[in-house]
Short mmCIF file of C-alpha atoms in Angstrom, two decimals:
data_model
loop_
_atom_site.label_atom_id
_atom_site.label_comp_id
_atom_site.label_asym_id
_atom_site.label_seq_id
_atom_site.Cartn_x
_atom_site.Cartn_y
_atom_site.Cartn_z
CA UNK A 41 0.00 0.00 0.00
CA UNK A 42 1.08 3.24 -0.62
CA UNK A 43 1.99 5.94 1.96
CA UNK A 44 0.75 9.63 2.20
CA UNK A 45 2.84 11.66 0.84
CA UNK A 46 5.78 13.12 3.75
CA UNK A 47 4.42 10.60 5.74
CA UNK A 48 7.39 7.85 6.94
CA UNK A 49 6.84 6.03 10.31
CA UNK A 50 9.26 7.02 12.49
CA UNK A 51 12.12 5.33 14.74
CA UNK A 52 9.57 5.80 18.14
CA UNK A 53 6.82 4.24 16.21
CA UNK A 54 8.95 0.69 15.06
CA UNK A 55 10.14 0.86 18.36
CA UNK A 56 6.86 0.87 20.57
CA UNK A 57 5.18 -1.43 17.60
CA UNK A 58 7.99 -3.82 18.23
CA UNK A 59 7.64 -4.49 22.01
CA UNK A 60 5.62 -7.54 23.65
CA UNK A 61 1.65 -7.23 24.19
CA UNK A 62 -0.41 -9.78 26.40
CA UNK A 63 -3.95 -10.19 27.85
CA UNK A 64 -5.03 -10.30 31.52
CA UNK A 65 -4.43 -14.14 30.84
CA UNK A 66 -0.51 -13.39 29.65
CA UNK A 67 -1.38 -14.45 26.83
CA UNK A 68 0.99 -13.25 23.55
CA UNK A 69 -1.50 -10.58 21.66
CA UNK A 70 -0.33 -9.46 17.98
CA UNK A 71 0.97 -6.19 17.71
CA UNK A 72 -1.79 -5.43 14.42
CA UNK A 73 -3.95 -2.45 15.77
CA UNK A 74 -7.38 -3.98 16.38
CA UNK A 75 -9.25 -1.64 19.18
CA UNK A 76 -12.26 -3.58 18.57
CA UNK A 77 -11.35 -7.05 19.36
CA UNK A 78 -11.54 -7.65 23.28
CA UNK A 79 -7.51 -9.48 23.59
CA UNK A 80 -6.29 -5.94 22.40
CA UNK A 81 -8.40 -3.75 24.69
CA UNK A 82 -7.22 -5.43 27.48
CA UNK A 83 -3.41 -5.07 26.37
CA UNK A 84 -3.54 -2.07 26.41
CA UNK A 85 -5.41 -1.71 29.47
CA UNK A 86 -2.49 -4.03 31.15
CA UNK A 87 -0.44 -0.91 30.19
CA UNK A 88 -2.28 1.24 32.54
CA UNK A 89 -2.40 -1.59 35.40
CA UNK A 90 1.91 -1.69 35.11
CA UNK A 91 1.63 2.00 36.02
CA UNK A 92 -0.79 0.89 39.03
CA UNK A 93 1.53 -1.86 40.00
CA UNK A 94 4.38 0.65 39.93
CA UNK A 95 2.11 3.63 42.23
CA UNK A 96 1.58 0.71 44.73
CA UNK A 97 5.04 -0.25 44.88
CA UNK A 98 6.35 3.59 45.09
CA UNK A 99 3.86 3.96 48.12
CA UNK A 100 4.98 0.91 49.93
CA UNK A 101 8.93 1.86 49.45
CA UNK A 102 8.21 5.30 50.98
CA UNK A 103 5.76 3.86 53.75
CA UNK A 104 8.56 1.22 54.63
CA UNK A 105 11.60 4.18 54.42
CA UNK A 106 9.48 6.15 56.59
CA UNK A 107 8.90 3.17 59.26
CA UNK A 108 11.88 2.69 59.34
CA UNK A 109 13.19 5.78 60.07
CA UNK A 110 10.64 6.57 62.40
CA UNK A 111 10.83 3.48 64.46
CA UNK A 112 14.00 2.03 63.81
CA UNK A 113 16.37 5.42 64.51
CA UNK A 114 17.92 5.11 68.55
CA UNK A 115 16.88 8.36 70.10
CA UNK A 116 19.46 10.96 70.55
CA UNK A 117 20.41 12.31 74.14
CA UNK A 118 17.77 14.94 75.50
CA UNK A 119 20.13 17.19 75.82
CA UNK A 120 21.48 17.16 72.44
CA UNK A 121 20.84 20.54 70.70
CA UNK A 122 22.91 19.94 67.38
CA UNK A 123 21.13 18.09 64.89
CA UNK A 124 21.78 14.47 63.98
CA UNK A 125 24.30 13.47 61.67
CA UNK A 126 22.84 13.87 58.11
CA UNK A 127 20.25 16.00 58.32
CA UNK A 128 21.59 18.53 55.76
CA UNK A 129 21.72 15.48 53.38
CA UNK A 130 18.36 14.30 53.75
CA UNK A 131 17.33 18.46 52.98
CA UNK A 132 19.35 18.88 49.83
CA UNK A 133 18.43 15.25 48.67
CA UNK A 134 14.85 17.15 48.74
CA UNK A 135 15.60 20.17 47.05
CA UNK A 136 18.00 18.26 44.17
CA UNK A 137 14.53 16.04 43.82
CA UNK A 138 11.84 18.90 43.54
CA UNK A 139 14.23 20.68 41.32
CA UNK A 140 14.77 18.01 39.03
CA UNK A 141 10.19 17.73 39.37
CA UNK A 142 10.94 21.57 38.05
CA UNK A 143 12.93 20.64 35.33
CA UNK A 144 10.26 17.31 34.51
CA UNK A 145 7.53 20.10 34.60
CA UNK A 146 9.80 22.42 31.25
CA UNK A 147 9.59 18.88 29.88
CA UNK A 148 5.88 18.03 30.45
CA UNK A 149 4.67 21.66 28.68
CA UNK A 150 6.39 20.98 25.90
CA UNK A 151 5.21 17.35 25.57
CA UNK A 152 1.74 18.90 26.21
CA UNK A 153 2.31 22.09 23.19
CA UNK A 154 3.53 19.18 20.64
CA UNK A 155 0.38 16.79 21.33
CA UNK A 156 -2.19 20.31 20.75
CA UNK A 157 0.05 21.02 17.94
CA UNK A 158 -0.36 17.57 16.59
CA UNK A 159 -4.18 17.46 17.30
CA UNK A 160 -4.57 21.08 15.58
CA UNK A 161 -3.18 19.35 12.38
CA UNK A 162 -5.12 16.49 11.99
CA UNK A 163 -8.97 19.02 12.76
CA UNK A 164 -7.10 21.24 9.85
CA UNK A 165 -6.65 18.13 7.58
CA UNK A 166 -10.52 17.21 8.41
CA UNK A 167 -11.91 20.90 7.86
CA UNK A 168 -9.76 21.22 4.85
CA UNK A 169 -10.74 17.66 3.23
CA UNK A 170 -14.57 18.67 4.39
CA UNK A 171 -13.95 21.83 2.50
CA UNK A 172 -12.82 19.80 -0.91
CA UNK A 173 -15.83 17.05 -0.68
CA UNK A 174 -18.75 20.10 0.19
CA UNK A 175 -17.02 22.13 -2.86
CA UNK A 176 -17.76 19.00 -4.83
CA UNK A 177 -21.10 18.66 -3.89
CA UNK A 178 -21.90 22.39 -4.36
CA UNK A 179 -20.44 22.12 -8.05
CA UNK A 180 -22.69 18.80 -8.95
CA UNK A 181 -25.55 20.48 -7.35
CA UNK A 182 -25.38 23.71 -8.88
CA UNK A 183 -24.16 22.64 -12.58
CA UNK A 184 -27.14 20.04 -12.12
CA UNK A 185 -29.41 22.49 -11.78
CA UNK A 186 -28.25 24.94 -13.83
CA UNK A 187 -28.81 22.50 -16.78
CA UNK A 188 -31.87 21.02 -15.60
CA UNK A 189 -33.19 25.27 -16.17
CA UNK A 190 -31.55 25.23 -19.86
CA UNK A 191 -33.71 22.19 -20.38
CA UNK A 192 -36.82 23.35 -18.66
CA UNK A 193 -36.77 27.32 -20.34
CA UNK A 194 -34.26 27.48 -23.31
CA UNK A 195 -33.97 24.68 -25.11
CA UNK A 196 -38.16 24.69 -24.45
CA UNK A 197 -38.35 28.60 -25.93
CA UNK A 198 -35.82 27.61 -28.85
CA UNK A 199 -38.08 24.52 -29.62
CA UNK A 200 -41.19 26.49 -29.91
CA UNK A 201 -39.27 29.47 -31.89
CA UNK A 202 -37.55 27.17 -34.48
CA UNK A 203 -41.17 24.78 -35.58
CA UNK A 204 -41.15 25.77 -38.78
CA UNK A 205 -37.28 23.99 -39.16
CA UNK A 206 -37.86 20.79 -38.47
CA UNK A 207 -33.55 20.12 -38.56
CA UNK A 208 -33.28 22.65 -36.44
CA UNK A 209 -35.99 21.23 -33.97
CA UNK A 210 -33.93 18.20 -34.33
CA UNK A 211 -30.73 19.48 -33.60
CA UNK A 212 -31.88 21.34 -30.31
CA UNK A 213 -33.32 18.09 -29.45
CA UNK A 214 -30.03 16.34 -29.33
CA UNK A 215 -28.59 19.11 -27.40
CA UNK A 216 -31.37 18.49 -25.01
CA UNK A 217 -30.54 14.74 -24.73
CA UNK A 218 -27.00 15.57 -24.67
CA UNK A 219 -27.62 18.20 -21.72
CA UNK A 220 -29.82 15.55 -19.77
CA UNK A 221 -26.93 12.99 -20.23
CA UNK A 222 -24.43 15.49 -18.73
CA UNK A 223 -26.98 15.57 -15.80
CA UNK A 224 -27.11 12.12 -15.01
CA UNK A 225 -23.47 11.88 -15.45
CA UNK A 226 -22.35 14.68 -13.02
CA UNK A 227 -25.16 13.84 -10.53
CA UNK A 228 -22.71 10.59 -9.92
CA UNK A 229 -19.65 12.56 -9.36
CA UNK A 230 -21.55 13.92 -5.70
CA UNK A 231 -20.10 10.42 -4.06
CA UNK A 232 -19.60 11.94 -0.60
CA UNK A 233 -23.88 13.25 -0.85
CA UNK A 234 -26.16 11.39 1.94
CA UNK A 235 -22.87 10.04 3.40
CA UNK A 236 -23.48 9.73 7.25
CA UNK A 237 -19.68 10.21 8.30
CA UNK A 238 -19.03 14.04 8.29
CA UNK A 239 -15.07 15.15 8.67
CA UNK A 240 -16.40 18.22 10.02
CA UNK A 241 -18.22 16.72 12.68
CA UNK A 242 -15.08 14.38 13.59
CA UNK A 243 -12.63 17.40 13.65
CA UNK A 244 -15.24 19.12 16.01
CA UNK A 245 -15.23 16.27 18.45
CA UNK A 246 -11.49 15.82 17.96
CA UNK A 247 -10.77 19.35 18.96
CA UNK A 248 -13.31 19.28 21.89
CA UNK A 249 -11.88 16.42 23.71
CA UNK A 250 -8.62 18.23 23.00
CA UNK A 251 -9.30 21.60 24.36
CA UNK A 252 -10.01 19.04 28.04
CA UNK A 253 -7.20 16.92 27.67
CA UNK A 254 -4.63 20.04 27.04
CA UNK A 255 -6.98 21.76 30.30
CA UNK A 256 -6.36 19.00 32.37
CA UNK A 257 -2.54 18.98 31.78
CA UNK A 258 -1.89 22.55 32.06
CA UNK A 259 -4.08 21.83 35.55
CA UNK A 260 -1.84 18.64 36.64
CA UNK A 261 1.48 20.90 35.66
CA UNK A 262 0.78 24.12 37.36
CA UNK A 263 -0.40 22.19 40.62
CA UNK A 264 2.78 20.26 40.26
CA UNK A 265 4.93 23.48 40.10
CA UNK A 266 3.04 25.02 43.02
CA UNK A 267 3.98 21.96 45.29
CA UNK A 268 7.36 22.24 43.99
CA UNK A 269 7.49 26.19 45.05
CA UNK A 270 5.67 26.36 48.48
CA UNK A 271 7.97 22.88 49.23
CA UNK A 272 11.27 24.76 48.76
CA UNK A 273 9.56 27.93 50.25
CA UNK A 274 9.09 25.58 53.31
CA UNK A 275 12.50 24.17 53.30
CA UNK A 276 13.90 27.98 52.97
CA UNK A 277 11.91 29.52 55.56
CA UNK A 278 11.62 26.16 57.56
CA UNK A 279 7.94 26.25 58.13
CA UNK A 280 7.00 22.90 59.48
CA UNK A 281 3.21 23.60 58.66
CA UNK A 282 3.74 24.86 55.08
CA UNK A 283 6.12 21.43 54.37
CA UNK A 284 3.28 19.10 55.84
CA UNK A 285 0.88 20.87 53.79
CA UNK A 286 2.95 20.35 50.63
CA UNK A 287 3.98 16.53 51.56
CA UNK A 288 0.42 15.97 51.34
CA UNK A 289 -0.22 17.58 48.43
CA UNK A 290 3.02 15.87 46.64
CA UNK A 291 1.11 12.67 47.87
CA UNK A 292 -1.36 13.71 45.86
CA UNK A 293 0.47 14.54 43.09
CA UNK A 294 2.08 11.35 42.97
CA UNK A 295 -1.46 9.06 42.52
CA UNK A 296 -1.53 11.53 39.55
CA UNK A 297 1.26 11.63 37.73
CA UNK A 298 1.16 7.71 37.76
CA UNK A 299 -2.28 7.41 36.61
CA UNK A 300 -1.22 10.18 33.81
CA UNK A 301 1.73 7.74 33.07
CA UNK A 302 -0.45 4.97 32.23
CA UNK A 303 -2.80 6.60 29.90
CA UNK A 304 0.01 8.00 28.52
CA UNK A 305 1.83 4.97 27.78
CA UNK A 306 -1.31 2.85 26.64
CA UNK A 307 -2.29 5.65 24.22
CA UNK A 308 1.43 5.82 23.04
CA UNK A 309 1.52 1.73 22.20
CA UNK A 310 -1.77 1.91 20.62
CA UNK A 311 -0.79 4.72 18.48
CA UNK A 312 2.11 3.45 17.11
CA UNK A 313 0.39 0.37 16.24
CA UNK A 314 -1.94 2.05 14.08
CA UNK A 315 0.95 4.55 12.60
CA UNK A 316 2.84 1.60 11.44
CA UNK A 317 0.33 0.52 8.77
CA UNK A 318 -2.81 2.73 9.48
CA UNK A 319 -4.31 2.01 5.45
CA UNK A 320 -6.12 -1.02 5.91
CA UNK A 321 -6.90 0.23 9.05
CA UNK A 322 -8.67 3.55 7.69
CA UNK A 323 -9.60 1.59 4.81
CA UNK A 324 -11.86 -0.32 6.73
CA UNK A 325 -13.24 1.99 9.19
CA UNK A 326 -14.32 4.46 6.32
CA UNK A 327 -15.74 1.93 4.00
CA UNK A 328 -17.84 0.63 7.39
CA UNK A 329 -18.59 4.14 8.14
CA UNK A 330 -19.53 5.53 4.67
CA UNK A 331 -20.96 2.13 2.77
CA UNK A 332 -18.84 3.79 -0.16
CA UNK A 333 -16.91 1.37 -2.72
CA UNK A 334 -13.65 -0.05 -2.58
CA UNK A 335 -12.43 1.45 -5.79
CA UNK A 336 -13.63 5.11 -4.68
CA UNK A 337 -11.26 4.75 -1.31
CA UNK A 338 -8.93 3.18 -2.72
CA UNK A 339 -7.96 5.99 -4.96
CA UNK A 340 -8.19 8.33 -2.51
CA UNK A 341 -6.68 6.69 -0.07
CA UNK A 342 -3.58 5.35 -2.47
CA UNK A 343 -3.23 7.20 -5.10
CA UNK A 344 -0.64 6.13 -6.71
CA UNK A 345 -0.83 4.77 -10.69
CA UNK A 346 -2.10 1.14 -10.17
CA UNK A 347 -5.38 2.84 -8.68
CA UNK A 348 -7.17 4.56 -11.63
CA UNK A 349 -9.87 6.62 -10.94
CA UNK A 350 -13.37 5.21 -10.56
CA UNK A 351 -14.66 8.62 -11.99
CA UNK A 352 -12.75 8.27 -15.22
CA UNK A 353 -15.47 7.76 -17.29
CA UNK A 354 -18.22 9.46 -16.17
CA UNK A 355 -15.94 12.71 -16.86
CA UNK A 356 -15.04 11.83 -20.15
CA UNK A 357 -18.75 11.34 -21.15
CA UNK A 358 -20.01 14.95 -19.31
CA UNK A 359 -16.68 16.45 -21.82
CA UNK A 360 -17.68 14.33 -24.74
CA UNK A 361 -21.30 15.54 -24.28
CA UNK A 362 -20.10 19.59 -23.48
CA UNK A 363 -18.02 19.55 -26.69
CA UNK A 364 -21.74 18.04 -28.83
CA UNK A 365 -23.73 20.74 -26.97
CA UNK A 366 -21.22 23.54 -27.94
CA UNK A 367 -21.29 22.63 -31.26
CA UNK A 368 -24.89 22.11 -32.10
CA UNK A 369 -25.50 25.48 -30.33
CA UNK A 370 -23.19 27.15 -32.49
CA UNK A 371 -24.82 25.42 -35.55
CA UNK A 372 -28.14 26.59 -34.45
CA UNK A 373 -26.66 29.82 -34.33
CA UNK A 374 -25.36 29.96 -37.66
CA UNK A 375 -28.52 28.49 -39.51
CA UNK A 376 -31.46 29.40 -37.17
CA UNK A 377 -30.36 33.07 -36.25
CA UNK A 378 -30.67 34.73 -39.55
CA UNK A 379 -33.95 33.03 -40.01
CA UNK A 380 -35.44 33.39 -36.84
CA UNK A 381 -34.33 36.57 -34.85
CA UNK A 382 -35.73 35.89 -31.87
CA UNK A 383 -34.12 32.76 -31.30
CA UNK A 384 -30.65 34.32 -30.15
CA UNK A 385 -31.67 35.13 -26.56
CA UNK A 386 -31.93 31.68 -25.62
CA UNK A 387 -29.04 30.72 -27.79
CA UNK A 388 -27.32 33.39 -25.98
CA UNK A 389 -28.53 32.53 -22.75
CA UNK A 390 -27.32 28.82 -23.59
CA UNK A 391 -24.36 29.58 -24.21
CA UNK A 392 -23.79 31.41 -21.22
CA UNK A 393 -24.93 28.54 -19.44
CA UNK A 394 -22.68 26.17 -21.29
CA UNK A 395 -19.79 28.20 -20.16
CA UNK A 396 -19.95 28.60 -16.64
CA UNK A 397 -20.88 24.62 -17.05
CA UNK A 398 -17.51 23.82 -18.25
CA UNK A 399 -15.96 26.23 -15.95
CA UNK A 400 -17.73 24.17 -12.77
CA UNK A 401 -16.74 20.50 -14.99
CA UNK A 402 -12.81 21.82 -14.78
CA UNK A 403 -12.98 22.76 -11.43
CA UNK A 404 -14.69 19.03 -10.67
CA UNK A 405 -11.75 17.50 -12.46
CA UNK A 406 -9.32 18.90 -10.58
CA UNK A 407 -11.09 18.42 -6.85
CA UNK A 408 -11.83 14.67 -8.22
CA UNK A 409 -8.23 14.09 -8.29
CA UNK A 410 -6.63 11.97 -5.50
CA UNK A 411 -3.97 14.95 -4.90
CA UNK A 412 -6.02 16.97 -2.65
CA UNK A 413 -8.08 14.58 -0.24
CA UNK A 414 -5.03 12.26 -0.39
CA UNK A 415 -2.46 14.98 1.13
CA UNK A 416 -5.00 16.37 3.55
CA UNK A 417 -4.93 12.63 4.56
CA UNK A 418 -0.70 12.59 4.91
CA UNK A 419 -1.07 15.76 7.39
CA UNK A 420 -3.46 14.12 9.55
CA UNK A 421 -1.31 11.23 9.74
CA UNK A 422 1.92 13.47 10.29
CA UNK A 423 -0.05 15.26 12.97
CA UNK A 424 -1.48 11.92 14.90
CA UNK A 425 1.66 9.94 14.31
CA UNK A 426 4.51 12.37 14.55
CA UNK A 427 3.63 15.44 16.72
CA UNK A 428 0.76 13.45 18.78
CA UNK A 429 3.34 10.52 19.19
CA UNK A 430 6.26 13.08 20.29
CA UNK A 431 4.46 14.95 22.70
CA UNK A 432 3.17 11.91 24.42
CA UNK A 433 6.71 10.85 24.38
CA UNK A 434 7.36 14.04 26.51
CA UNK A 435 4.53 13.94 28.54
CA UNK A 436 5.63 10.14 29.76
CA UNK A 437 9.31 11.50 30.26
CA UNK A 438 7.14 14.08 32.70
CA UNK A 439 5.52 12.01 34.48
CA UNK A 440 8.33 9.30 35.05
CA UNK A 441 10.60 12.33 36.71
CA UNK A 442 7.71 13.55 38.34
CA UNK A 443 6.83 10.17 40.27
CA UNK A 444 10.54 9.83 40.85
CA UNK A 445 11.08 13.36 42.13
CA UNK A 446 7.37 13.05 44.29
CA UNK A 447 8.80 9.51 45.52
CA UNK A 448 11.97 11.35 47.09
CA UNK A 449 10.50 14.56 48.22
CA UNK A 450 8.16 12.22 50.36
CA UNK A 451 10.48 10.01 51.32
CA UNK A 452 12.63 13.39 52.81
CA UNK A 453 10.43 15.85 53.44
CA UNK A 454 9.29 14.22 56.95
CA UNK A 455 12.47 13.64 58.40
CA UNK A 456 13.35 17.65 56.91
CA UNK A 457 10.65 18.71 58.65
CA UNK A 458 11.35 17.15 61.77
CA UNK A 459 15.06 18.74 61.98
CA UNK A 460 13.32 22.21 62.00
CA UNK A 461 14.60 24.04 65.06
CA UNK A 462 11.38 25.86 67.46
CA UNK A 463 9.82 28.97 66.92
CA UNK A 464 11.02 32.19 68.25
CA UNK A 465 8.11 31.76 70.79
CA UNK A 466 9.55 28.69 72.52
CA UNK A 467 13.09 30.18 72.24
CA UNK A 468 11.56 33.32 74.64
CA UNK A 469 9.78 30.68 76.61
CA UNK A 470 13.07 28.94 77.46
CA UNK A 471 14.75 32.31 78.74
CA UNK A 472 11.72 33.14 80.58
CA UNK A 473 11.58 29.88 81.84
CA UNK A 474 16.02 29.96 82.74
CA UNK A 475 15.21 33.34 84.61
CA UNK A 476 12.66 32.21 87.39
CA UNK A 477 10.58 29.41 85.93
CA UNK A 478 13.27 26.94 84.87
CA UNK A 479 11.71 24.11 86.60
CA UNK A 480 8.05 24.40 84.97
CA UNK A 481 9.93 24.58 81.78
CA UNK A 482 12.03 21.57 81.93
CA UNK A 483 8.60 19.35 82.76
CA UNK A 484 7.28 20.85 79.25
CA UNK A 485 10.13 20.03 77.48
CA UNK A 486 10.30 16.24 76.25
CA UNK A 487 13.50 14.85 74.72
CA UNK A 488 14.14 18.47 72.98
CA UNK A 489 10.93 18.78 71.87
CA UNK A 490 7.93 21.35 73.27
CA UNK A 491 4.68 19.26 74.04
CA UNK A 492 3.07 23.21 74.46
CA UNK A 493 4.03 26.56 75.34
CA UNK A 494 3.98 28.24 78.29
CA UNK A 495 2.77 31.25 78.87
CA UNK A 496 5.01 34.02 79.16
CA UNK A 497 5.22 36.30 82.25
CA UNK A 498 4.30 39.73 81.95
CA UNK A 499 7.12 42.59 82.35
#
């Protein structure tokens, strides 16, 4: 079969076409995209379970690191007012991870600009192959009935006029049947007419699920960066509340950067399977879709020059029959004119009408051709198969760092937070408390740590 024109499947798409697939039974699944067949659907949705299995594992790691530092750490001396060993390791750990989350985040906006850019291609390919099939209707239509008035009012008038000639009655007879024959002719050139698959309606429901998806992301990315932020704003200004706050919120984060990860990745396998032979695929779908003929798609779909085109005959019959018309008309003219003077206002009137007919047949001829329809179809498969495929390329990068950079904050912020010296209020309780109320301050004060404050003495 032959490819669109520009159109080459890329490195990424042999690559993800090449790996493994297998059911919910493990069962080997062929790589042939076939969304409709139940062993495929649930391939692909074992692609989005390996991202579950990997959230569940992330949170177990981090709940077991945190156990065990919690329980497993021998308590320090009460007395001990310098931090433990490592603590500013455990704090820059944190920052080198949410940094690197920043750096995911540059990443994940441009993964998220190349899949709208993508998208934005293939609705332009729809609109502008909608625009070439309603042209092509609007020419049939309006050539069909421009004709059918010749017939009905003309040729009629010049009929009545010429009665006395009775080879002249003849002759505009046979450019009657010749007109009707270029009607029935053209009227089978409208092959996209009463089809119930519009592109215009697909590139509207294309671009509406788009404008959510590219929401959603610009949602998950900016709620990632603000985590980030307030986190090292936190760590800076060493606000225990403000990092709890945030290690909840990265917790969040987390459950959704893996669940983007595995939509990501299914829709990325899936894709390439189609991109690395989508023709019979298409080929299929439209001629399920439409009811329309083999050779008809085919030529569109192909075109190359062992498809000819199914309309090749029909237009050389509507020329054939033009050229008869043109010249009986301007053999009426010469004969009947001189004769009968009021028969040149419909042979002028025909004649006009003839013209602006073979003016619409050339501009048929050339939207007919497989050029048009078959490069719109090469940029929506660039769009879907090379931009689409990219940016979801970038958006998986994204969320990979981002779980990995989420997994470490959590796993660090807790035990950063915990290093945090006291307030300034507790530091003036402990003077007040060194100055006359030592010994009420020393039962509040557990292992270096304030249970509650006291209050402070007036002056």
């Amino acid at each position: 079969m032959g490819a669109p024109p520009g159109y080459r499947p890329s490195a990424w798409v042999h690559l993800l076409h090449q790996l493994p697939r297998a059911d919910f039974q493990l069962r080997p699944v062929p790589s042939g995209f076939a969304p409709q067949e139940r062993e495929y659907q649930q391939a692909l949705l074992l692609v989005v379970a390996l991202a579950g299995l990997g959230l569940g594992l992330s949170l177990i790691l981090i709940a077991a690191y945190l156990i065990r530092v919690c329980c497993c750490q021998p308590p320090g001396p009460p007395s001990a007012k310098s931090p433990p060993p490592g603590g500013g390791c455990v704090t820059w750990s944190c920052i080198a991870a949410l940094l690197i989350g920043c750096a995911g985040i540059g990443i994940g906006f441009y993964g998220n600009s190349e899949t709208s850019d993508g998208v934005s291609q293939l609705s332009s390919a729809l609109l502008h192959a909608n625009h070439t099939l309603s042209a092509i209707d609007h020419l049939v239509l309006e050539t069909v009935e421009r004709l059918g008035e010749a017939v009905r009012t003309e040729l009629t008038t010049l009929e009545e006029v010429l009665t006395q000639r009775t080879e002249l009655v003849a002759a505009t007879r046979g450019a009657r049947r010749q007109a009707e024959a270029v009607t029935q002719q053209l009227q089978g050139l409208a092959f996209w007419q009463g089809v119930p698959l519009s592109p215009l309606q697909v590139a509207e429901d294309v671009s509406f699920v788009e404008e959510y998806r590219w929401l959603a992301y610009v949602l998950l990315l900016l709620l990632q960066l603000l985590v980030c932020l307030f986190t090292l704003l936190g760590l800076a200004k060493q606000s225990k509340w403000l990092v709890i706050m945030m290690t909840v919120m990265s917790l969040v984060v987390l459950v959704l950067s893996w669940g983007s990860l595995g939509l990501e990745a299914a829709t990325a396998v899936g894709l390439s399977d189609f991109c690395s032979s989508p023709d019979t695929y298409v080929l299929n779908l439209t001629q399920e879709e439409t009811g329309l003929g083999s050779d008809i798609l085919n030529y569109y779909f192909l075109c190359n020059q062992a498809v000819s085109n199914p309309f090749q005959q029909r237009l050389t019959l509507s020329q054939r029959a033009l050229a008869n018309i043109h010249s009986q008309l301007q053999g009426l003219e010469r004969e009947a004119v001189p004769q009968f003077p009021s028969a040149q206002k419909p042979l002028l009137s025909l004649e006009e009408t003839l013209n602006v007919t073979e003016g619409n047949f050339h501009q048929l001829v050339a939207l007919l051709h497989c050029r048009g329809l078959h490069k719109d179809y090469g940029a929506a498969l660039r769009g879907l198969c090379e931009d689409v495929l990219e940016g979801l390329l970038f958006l998986l990068l994204f969320s990979l760092l981002s779980a990995g950079a989420l997994a470490t904050a959590l796993c660090s912020l807790p035990r950063a937070w915990a290093l945090f010296p006291p307030r300034s209020g507790g530091e003036r309780a402990g003077s007040w408390g060194e100055d006359g109320g030592g010994s009420t301050l020393k039962g509040l004060v557990c292992g270096g740590r304030i249970l509650m404050d006291p209050c402070i003495a007036p002056q």
